[in-house]
């Protein structure tokens, strides 16, 4: 039997005071009513000057280690689309600042699906015998790539980080990842993109190219596609696990928009009340969204030890993924 990857701890971090919808409508042509009605979001948190993605990742990671009882991870996987620098990856600095100076450390880029891709990478290291204890972090600061003039992305995204510790264990141990379904569609890469700053279009200081360093998202198309892909992926993960939809106690979806959360639940035939919602207080935090939602739900009792969980995400790439597990008796910090 292959070694299973078991969630043994979880930590989270969001920066600074909440940015309310009313605060955003002071500088963008929008209203609290539109944002709440069309997205379900009431607030989000943004980093301030001098802060970076690694700061949130280190805080969430340190809390996850404490939640898992203090064991030192032997690998760090960081899912992010907003690394501190284009080069190098952010994970080695995060590992070093966590007091893990020589462990394997690398970034994973799958935008809003990044945490599930990170879990797959971490679980792979464990099942191959390359590591026994892996930290998987989802951390993003989309506030740093938002176009100040774009009201459709400007109201949606927030910053944050969430981390879990995966330990090697038995497939039947609570917290063991039971199934993982991942997919992508590069033909639709243009739906969510930051055009400049990579090898295709290098960053320059001209005014014309500054706009291309901001996030561009075809919201309506993304919304439609996300429901179809997440529902398909959920069905695949449920099937692989040997469950039916009725077995799922809680759906923990990527927190992009309450309309997406509800439509995915409806597509699956799952009661909307079983879907965990965290976007109201933090918005869409990209790779951090699932671990932040899990940490909040496990803290307030929405998710309890023994609950059968279905995690699902969708994001730029396009990418998507789903995972199943039974929630273990861990205390989020
Ligand atoms: N305030 C007021 N009006 C607005 C705002 C706003 N903040 N944003 C857009 N509008 C207007 C538009 O201009 C448009 O006006 P028009 O009809 O006069 O042209 C109207 O509202 C409708 O625009 P839509 O884009 O159709 O609005 P929609 O209901 O789709 O909401 C949103 C936009 C919130 C972005 C939504 O499309 C969404 O959530 N999309 C999915 C995002 C997602 O899932 N992302 C996941 C991956 S993200 C990642 O990987 C980085």
Coordinates of C-alpha atoms and ligand atoms in Angstrom, one line a residue:
X1 CA 0.0 0.0 0.0
X2 CA 1.4 3.5 -0.9
X3 CA 2.1 6.0 1.8
X4 CA -0.8 8.4 2.3
X5 CA -0.4 12.2 2.8
X6 CA -2.4 13.1 6.0
X7 CA -3.3 16.7 7.0
X8 CA -1.8 17.1 10.5
X9 CA -2.1 20.9 11.1
X10 CA -3.5 24.1 9.6
X11 CA -2.6 27.8 10.0
X12 CA -3.8 31.0 8.3
X13 CA -3.0 34.7 8.0
X14 CA -4.7 37.8 6.6
X15 CA -3.1 41.2 6.7
X16 CA -4.2 44.5 8.3
X17 CA -7.7 45.9 8.8
X18 CA -10.6 45.0 6.6
X19 CA -11.2 47.1 3.4
X20 CA -15.0 47.5 3.3
X21 CA -17.1 47.8 0.1
X22 CA -17.9 51.4 1.1
X23 CA -14.2 52.2 1.2
X24 CA -13.7 50.8 -2.3
X25 CA -16.7 52.7 -3.7
X26 CA -15.0 56.0 -2.6
X27 CA -12.5 55.5 -5.4
X28 CA -14.2 53.2 -7.9
X29 CA -17.6 53.6 -9.7
X30 CA -19.3 50.8 -7.6
X31 CA -21.6 50.4 -4.6
X32 CA -21.8 48.1 -1.5
X33 CA -25.1 46.9 -2.9
X34 CA -23.6 45.9 -6.3
X35 CA -20.6 44.1 -4.7
X36 CA -22.7 42.2 -2.1
X37 CA -25.4 41.3 -4.6
X38 CA -23.2 40.2 -7.5
X39 CA -20.3 38.6 -5.5
X40 CA -21.3 38.0 -1.8
X41 CA -18.2 39.9 -0.7
X42 CA -18.5 42.5 2.1
X43 CA -14.8 43.0 2.9
X44 CA -11.2 41.9 2.0
X45 CA -7.8 42.6 3.4
X46 CA -4.8 44.1 1.5
X47 CA -1.2 44.2 2.4
X48 CA 0.4 47.7 3.0
X49 CA 3.6 49.2 1.8
X50 CA 6.7 47.2 2.7
X51 CA 4.7 43.9 3.0
X52 CA 4.9 41.0 0.6
X53 CA 3.5 37.5 -0.1
X54 CA 6.3 35.8 1.9
X55 CA 5.3 37.7 5.1
X56 CA 1.8 36.2 5.0
X57 CA 3.2 32.8 4.0
X58 CA 5.7 32.7 6.9
X59 CA 2.9 33.6 9.4
X60 CA 0.5 31.0 8.1
X61 CA 3.3 28.4 7.9
X62 CA 4.5 29.0 11.4
X63 CA 0.9 28.7 12.7
X64 CA 0.5 25.4 10.8
X65 CA 3.7 24.0 12.4
X66 CA 2.3 24.9 15.8
X67 CA -1.1 23.4 14.9
X68 CA 0.6 20.1 13.9
X69 CA 2.5 19.9 17.3
X70 CA 5.8 21.5 16.3
X71 CA 7.5 18.9 14.0
X72 CA 9.8 20.5 11.5
X73 CA 8.7 19.9 7.8
X74 CA 11.3 18.5 5.4
X75 CA 9.9 20.2 2.4
X76 CA 8.0 23.5 1.6
X77 CA 5.6 23.8 -1.3
X78 CA 4.3 27.4 -1.9
X79 CA 1.4 27.9 -4.3
X80 CA 1.4 31.5 -5.5
X81 CA 0.8 33.8 -8.5
X82 CA 2.2 36.8 -6.7
X83 CA 5.7 35.8 -5.6
X84 CA 8.0 38.3 -4.0
X85 CA 10.1 38.5 -7.1
X86 CA 9.9 37.1 -10.7
X87 CA 13.2 35.3 -9.7
X88 CA 13.9 33.4 -7.5
X89 CA 11.0 31.4 -6.2
X90 CA 9.6 32.6 -2.8
X91 CA 9.4 29.2 -1.1
X92 CA 13.2 29.0 -0.2
X93 CA 13.0 32.4 1.6
X94 CA 9.8 31.3 3.4
X95 CA 11.5 28.0 4.5
X96 CA 14.6 29.9 5.7
X97 CA 12.5 32.4 7.6
X98 CA 10.7 29.5 9.2
X99 CA 14.0 28.1 10.5
X100 CA 14.1 25.4 7.8
X101 CA 17.3 26.5 6.0
X102 CA 18.2 23.5 3.9
X103 CA 14.9 21.8 3.1
X104 CA 13.5 21.3 -0.4
X105 CA 11.4 24.4 -1.3
X106 CA 9.7 25.4 -4.5
X107 CA 6.8 27.4 -5.8
X108 CA 3.8 26.0 -7.7
X109 CA 1.9 28.3 -10.2
X110 CA -1.7 27.3 -10.8
X111 CA -3.4 30.6 -9.9
X112 CA -6.6 30.0 -7.9
X113 CA -6.2 26.2 -8.2
X114 CA -2.7 26.5 -6.7
X115 CA -3.5 25.1 -3.3
X116 CA -4.8 21.8 -4.8
X117 CA -1.9 21.6 -7.2
X118 CA 0.4 22.2 -4.1
X119 CA -1.4 19.4 -2.2
X120 CA -0.8 17.1 -5.2
X121 CA 2.9 18.0 -5.2
X122 CA 3.2 17.5 -1.4
X123 CA 1.4 14.2 -1.5
X124 CA 3.6 13.1 -4.4
X125 CA 6.8 13.8 -2.4
X126 CA 5.4 11.8 0.5
X127 CA 4.1 8.8 -1.5
X128 CA 7.4 8.6 -3.4
X129 CA 9.3 8.5 -0.1
X130 CA 11.2 11.8 -0.8
X131 CA 9.7 13.5 2.3
X132 CA 7.8 12.5 5.5
X133 CA 6.5 15.9 6.5
X134 CA 5.6 18.6 3.9
X135 CA 4.3 22.1 4.4
X136 CA 1.9 23.2 1.6
X137 CA 1.1 26.9 1.6
X138 CA -1.3 28.9 -0.6
X139 CA -0.4 32.6 -0.4
X140 CA -1.3 35.5 -2.7
X141 CA -1.4 39.3 -2.7
X142 CA -3.5 40.1 -5.8
X143 CA -3.8 43.7 -4.4
X144 CA -0.3 44.1 -5.9
X145 CA -1.4 43.4 -9.5
X146 CA -4.9 45.0 -9.5
X147 CA -5.6 47.7 -12.1
X148 CA -6.6 50.8 -10.0
X149 CA -9.1 51.7 -12.7
X150 CA -10.8 48.2 -13.1
X151 CA -13.9 48.0 -11.0
X152 CA -14.6 44.3 -11.9
X153 CA -11.4 42.9 -10.5
X154 CA -10.9 45.7 -7.9
X155 CA -13.8 44.7 -5.8
X156 CA -13.2 40.9 -5.9
X157 CA -9.7 40.1 -4.8
X158 CA -8.1 40.1 -1.3
X159 CA -4.7 39.0 0.1
X160 CA -4.0 36.1 2.5
X161 CA -2.2 32.9 3.2
X162 CA -3.2 29.4 4.5
X163 CA -0.9 26.5 5.2
X164 CA -1.3 22.8 6.0
X165 CA 1.2 20.2 7.2
X166 CA 1.0 16.9 5.4
X167 CA 2.5 13.9 7.2
X168 CA 3.1 10.4 5.9
X169 CA 0.4 8.0 7.2
X170 CA -2.1 5.3 6.5
X171 CA -4.9 5.7 3.9
X172 CA -7.5 5.2 6.6
X173 CA -6.1 7.8 9.0
X174 CA -8.5 10.9 9.3
X175 CA -7.0 13.7 7.3
X176 CA -5.6 11.4 4.5
X177 CA -6.0 12.7 1.0
X178 CA -8.3 10.2 -0.6
X179 CA -8.6 11.4 -4.2
X180 CA -7.2 14.2 -6.3
X181 CA -8.5 15.3 -9.7
X182 CA -6.6 17.9 -11.6
X183 CA -7.1 19.5 -15.1
X184 CA -6.2 22.4 -17.3
X185 CA -7.1 24.1 -20.6
X186 CA -4.3 26.2 -22.0
X187 CA -6.4 27.2 -25.0
X188 CA -8.3 29.6 -22.7
X189 CA -5.2 31.0 -21.0
X190 CA -6.2 34.5 -22.2
X191 CA -9.3 34.6 -19.9
X192 CA -7.2 35.4 -16.8
X193 CA -3.8 37.0 -17.5
X194 CA -1.1 39.5 -16.5
X195 CA 0.3 40.1 -20.0
X196 CA 3.7 41.7 -19.1
X197 CA 6.6 40.8 -16.8
X198 CA 7.3 37.4 -18.3
X199 CA 9.4 36.3 -21.2
X200 CA 6.7 37.0 -23.8
X201 CA 6.3 40.7 -22.9
X202 CA 9.1 42.0 -20.7
X203 CA 8.5 44.8 -18.1
X204 CA 9.4 48.2 -19.2
X205 CA 8.8 51.6 -17.7
X206 CA 6.7 53.0 -20.6
X207 CA 3.1 54.1 -19.7
X208 CA 1.7 51.9 -22.5
X209 CA 3.0 48.8 -21.0
X210 CA 2.3 49.6 -17.3
X211 CA -1.4 48.6 -17.9
X212 CA -0.1 45.2 -19.1
X213 CA 1.4 44.5 -15.7
X214 CA -2.1 44.4 -14.2
X215 CA -4.4 41.4 -13.9
X216 CA -7.0 41.1 -16.7
X217 CA -10.0 38.8 -16.2
X218 CA -12.9 38.1 -18.5
X219 CA -15.2 37.7 -15.5
X220 CA -18.4 36.6 -17.2
X221 CA -16.7 33.9 -19.3
X222 CA -14.6 32.7 -16.3
X223 CA -17.7 32.5 -14.1
X224 CA -19.5 30.3 -16.7
X225 CA -16.5 28.0 -17.3
X226 CA -15.7 27.7 -13.6
X227 CA -19.0 26.1 -12.7
X228 CA -18.8 23.5 -15.5
X229 CA -15.2 22.6 -14.7
X230 CA -15.5 22.4 -10.9
X231 CA -18.7 20.4 -11.1
X232 CA -17.1 17.9 -13.5
X233 CA -14.0 17.7 -11.4
X234 CA -16.0 17.2 -8.2
X235 CA -17.9 14.3 -9.7
X236 CA -14.6 12.7 -10.7
X237 CA -13.1 13.0 -7.2
X238 CA -16.3 11.7 -5.6
X239 CA -16.3 8.7 -8.0
X240 CA -12.6 7.9 -7.3
X241 CA -13.2 8.0 -3.6
X242 CA -16.2 5.6 -3.8
X243 CA -18.6 8.2 -2.4
X244 CA -21.9 9.5 -3.7
X245 CA -22.8 13.2 -3.6
X246 CA -25.0 12.4 -0.5
X247 CA -21.9 11.4 1.4
X248 CA -20.3 14.8 1.2
X249 CA -20.8 16.7 4.5
X250 CA -19.1 19.9 3.4
X251 CA -18.1 21.3 0.0
X252 CA -15.1 23.6 0.4
X253 CA -14.9 25.5 -2.9
X254 CA -12.6 28.2 -4.1
X255 CA -14.0 31.4 -2.8
X256 CA -14.5 33.5 -6.0
X257 CA -18.1 34.5 -6.0
X258 CA -21.2 33.3 -4.0
X259 CA -23.0 32.8 -7.3
X260 CA -20.3 30.3 -8.4
X261 CA -20.4 28.5 -5.0
X262 CA -24.2 28.1 -5.2
X263 CA -24.2 27.0 -8.8
X264 CA -21.6 24.3 -8.2
X265 CA -23.6 23.0 -5.3
X266 CA -26.8 23.1 -7.4
X267 CA -25.0 21.3 -10.3
X268 CA -23.9 18.5 -8.0
X269 CA -27.3 18.3 -6.3
X270 CA -25.8 19.2 -2.9
X271 CA -27.7 21.4 -0.5
X272 CA -26.2 25.0 -0.6
X273 CA -26.0 24.9 3.2
X274 CA -23.3 22.3 2.9
X275 CA -21.0 24.7 1.0
X276 CA -18.4 26.5 3.2
X277 CA -18.5 30.3 2.6
X278 CA -15.6 32.5 3.6
X279 CA -15.5 35.0 0.7
X280 CA -17.8 37.4 2.6
X281 CA -14.9 38.5 4.9
X282 CA -11.8 38.0 2.7
X283 CA -13.0 38.1 -1.0
X284 CA -11.1 35.9 -3.6
X285 CA -7.7 35.2 -2.1
X286 CA -6.6 33.0 -5.0
X287 CA -4.3 30.2 -3.8
X288 CA -5.0 31.0 -0.2
X289 CA -8.8 30.7 -0.5
X290 CA -9.3 27.0 0.3
X291 CA -7.0 26.8 3.3
X292 CA -8.4 30.1 4.7
X293 CA -12.0 28.8 4.3
X294 CA -11.0 25.4 5.9
X295 CA -9.3 27.1 8.8
X296 CA -12.3 29.4 9.5
X297 CA -14.8 26.6 9.1
X298 CA -12.8 24.2 11.4
X299 CA -12.6 27.1 14.0
X300 CA -16.3 28.0 14.0
X301 CA -17.5 24.4 13.9
X302 CA -18.9 24.4 10.4
X303 CA -16.3 21.7 9.6
X304 CA -15.9 19.1 12.3
X305 CA -13.6 16.1 12.8
X306 CA -15.0 13.1 10.8
X307 CA -16.8 15.3 8.2
X308 CA -16.3 14.1 4.7
X309 CA -14.9 17.1 2.7
X310 CA -14.9 17.8 -1.0
X311 CA -12.4 20.6 -1.9
X312 CA -12.7 22.2 -5.4
X313 CA -11.0 25.1 -7.2
X314 CA -10.8 26.8 -10.6
X315 CA -8.4 29.5 -11.8
X316 CA -6.2 31.0 -14.4
X317 CA -4.4 28.7 -16.8
X318 CA -7.1 27.6 -17.0
X319 CA -6.7 25.1 -14.2
X320 CA -9.0 23.3 -11.9
X321 CA -8.9 20.5 -9.3
X322 CA -10.8 18.7 -6.6
X323 CA -9.8 16.6 -3.6
X324 CA -11.6 14.5 -0.9
X325 CA -10.7 13.7 2.7
X326 CA -12.2 13.1 6.1
X327 CA -11.4 16.1 8.3
X328 CA -9.0 15.2 11.2
X329 CA -9.0 16.4 14.8
X330 CA -6.7 19.4 14.3
X331 CA -7.0 22.8 15.8
X332 CA -6.4 25.7 13.3
X333 CA -4.2 28.5 14.5
Ligands
LIG1 N1 -19.6 47.8 -9.7 C1 -20.7 48.1 -10.5 N2 -20.8 47.6 -11.8 C2 -19.9 46.7 -12.2 C3 -18.8 46.3 -11.4 C4 -18.7 46.9 -10.1 N3 -17.7 46.6 -9.3 N4 -18.1 45.4 -12.1 C5 -18.7 45.3 -13.3 N5 -19.8 46.1 -13.4 C6 -20.7 46.2 -14.5 C7 -20.1 46.0 -15.8 O1 -19.5 47.1 -16.3 C8 -21.3 45.6 -16.6 O2 -22.0 46.8 -17.0 P1 -22.7 46.9 -18.4 O3 -23.8 45.8 -18.4 O4 -23.2 48.3 -18.4 O5 -21.6 46.6 -19.4 C9 -22.2 44.9 -15.6 O6 -21.7 45.3 -14.3 C10 -22.2 43.4 -15.7 O7 -20.8 43.0 -15.9 P2 -20.3 41.5 -15.7 O8 -18.8 41.4 -16.0 O9 -21.2 40.6 -16.5 O10 -20.6 41.2 -14.2 P3 -20.7 39.9 -13.4 O11 -22.0 39.7 -12.9 O12 -20.1 38.8 -14.3 O13 -19.7 40.1 -12.2 C11 -17.5 39.4 -11.6 C12 -18.3 40.4 -12.4 C13 -17.8 39.6 -10.1 C14 -16.0 39.6 -11.8 C15 -17.9 38.0 -12.0 O14 -17.8 37.8 -13.4 C16 -17.0 36.9 -11.4 O15 -17.0 36.7 -10.2 N6 -16.3 36.1 -12.2 C17 -15.6 34.9 -11.8 C18 -14.3 35.2 -11.3 C19 -13.6 33.9 -10.9 O16 -14.2 32.9 -10.7 N7 -12.4 33.9 -10.8 C20 -11.8 32.6 -10.4 C21 -10.5 32.5 -10.9 S1 -9.6 34.0 -10.6 C22 -8.0 33.6 -10.8 O17 -7.7 32.5 -11.1 C23 -7.1 34.7 -10.6

